[in-house]
CSV table of C-alpha atoms in Angstrom, one decimal:
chain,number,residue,atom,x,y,z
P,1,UNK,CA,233.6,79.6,236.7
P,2,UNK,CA,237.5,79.6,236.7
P,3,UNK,CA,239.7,79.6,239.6
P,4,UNK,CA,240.5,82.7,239.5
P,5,UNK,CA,236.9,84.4,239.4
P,6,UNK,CA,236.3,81.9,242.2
P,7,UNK,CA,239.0,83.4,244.3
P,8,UNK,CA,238.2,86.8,242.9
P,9,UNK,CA,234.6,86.1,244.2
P,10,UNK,CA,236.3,84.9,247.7
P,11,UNK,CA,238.6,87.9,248.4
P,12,UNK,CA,235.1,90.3,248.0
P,13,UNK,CA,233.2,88.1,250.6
P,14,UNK,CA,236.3,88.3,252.8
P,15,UNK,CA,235.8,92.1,252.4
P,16,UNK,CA,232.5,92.6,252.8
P,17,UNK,CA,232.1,90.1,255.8
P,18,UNK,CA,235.1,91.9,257.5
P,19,UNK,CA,233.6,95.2,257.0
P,20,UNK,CA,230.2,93.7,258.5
P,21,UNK,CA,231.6,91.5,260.9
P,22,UNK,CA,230.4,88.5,259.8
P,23,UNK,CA,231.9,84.9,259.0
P,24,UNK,CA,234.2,84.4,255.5
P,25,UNK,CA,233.0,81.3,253.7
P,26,UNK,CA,234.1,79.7,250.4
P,27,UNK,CA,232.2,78.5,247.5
P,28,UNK,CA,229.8,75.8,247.6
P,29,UNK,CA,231.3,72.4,246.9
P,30,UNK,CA,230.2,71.8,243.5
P,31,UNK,CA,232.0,74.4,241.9
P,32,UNK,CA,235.6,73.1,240.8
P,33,UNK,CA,237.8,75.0,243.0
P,34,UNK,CA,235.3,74.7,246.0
P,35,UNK,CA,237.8,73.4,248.6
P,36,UNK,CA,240.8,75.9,248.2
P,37,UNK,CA,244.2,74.8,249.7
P,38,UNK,CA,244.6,75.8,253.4
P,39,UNK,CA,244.7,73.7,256.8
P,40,UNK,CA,243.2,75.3,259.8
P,41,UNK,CA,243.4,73.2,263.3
P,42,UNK,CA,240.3,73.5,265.3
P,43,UNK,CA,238.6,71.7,268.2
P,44,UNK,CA,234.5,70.5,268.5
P,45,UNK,CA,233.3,73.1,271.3
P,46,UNK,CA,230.6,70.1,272.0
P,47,UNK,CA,230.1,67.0,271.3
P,48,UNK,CA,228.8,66.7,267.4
P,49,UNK,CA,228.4,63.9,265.4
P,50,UNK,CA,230.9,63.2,262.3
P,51,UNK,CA,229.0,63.1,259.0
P,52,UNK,CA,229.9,61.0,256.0
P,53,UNK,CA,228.4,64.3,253.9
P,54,UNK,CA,227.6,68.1,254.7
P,55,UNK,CA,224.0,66.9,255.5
P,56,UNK,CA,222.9,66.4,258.6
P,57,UNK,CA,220.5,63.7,256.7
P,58,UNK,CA,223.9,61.9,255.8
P,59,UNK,CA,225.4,58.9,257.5
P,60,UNK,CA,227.0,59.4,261.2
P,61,UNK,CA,230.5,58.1,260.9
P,62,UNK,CA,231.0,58.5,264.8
P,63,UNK,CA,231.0,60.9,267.7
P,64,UNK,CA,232.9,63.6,268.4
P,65,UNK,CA,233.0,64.4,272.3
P,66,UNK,CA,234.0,68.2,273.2
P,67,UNK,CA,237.4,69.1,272.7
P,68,UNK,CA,238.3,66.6,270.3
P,69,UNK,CA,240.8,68.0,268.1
P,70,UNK,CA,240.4,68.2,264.3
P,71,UNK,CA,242.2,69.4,261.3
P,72,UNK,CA,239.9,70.9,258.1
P,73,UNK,CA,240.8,71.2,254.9
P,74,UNK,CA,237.8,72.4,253.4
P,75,UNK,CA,234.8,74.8,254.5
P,76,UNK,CA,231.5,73.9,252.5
P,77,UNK,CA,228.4,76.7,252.3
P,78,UNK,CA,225.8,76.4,250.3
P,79,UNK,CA,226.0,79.5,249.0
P,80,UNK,CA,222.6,81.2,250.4
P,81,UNK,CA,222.0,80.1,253.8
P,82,UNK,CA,224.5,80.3,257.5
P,83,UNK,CA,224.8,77.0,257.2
P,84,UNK,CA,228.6,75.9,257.1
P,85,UNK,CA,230.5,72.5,257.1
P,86,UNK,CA,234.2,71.5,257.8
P,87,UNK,CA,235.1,68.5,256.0
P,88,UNK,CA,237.6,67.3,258.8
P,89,UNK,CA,240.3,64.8,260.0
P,90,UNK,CA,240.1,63.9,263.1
P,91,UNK,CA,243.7,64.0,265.1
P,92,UNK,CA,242.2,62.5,268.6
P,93,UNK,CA,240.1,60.8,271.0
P,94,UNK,CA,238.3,57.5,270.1
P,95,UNK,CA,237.6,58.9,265.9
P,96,UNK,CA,241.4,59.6,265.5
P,97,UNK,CA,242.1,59.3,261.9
P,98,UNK,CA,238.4,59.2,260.7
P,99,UNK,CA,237.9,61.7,257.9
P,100,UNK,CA,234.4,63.5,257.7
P,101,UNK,CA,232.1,66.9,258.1
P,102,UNK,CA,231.5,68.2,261.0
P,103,UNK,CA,229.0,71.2,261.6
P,104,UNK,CA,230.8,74.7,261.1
P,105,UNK,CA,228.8,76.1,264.4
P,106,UNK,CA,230.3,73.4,266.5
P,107,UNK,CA,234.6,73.8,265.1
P,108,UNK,CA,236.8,76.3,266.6
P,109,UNK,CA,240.0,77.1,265.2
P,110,UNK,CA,243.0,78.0,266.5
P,111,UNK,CA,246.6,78.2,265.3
P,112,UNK,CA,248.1,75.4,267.4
């Protein structure tokens, strides 16, 4: 799939999850174009644990406690489930600088 239908494919979820209220994803990571360009500052709303992969069978690179701000790059779905992953950098507390997923139920964004 090119970038362009991947995008095309984007801007219709966006749509259709705004129309239905429901959360905008991207492609799953596979796909070439999977992690589009765009930073979005967030926060852990509890502790979570940082993941060396979107699994939460993959290696825990550390801990993040509640609050701990982040910065994400890239928002992973699998295509058919809820289930959503930031791939992160951690910008403080005792990870600071660790990069990493994090689980997309536990990140809240903001602007600042």
């Amino acid at each position: 799939m090119t970038k362009t239908k991947i995008r095309s494919a984007v801007a219709a979820a966006v749509i259709a999850a705004a129309a239905l209220g429901g959360v905008v994803t991207t492609a799953p990571e596979a796909a070439a174009a999977s992690c589009n360009s765009w930073t979005q500052k967030g926060k852990a709303t509890t502790a979570v644990k940082l993941r060396s992969n979107h699994s939460t069978s993959s290696a825990a690179l550390g801990v993040l406690s509640k609050d701990t701000r982040v910065t994400s790059n890239c928002l992973w779905w699998d295509g058919k489930s809820q289930f959503q992953w930031y791939r992160v950098t951690v910008t403080s507390g005792a990870n600071a600088g660790r990069t990493g997923w994090m689980y997309g139920a536990y990140f809240w964004g903001f602007a600042n």
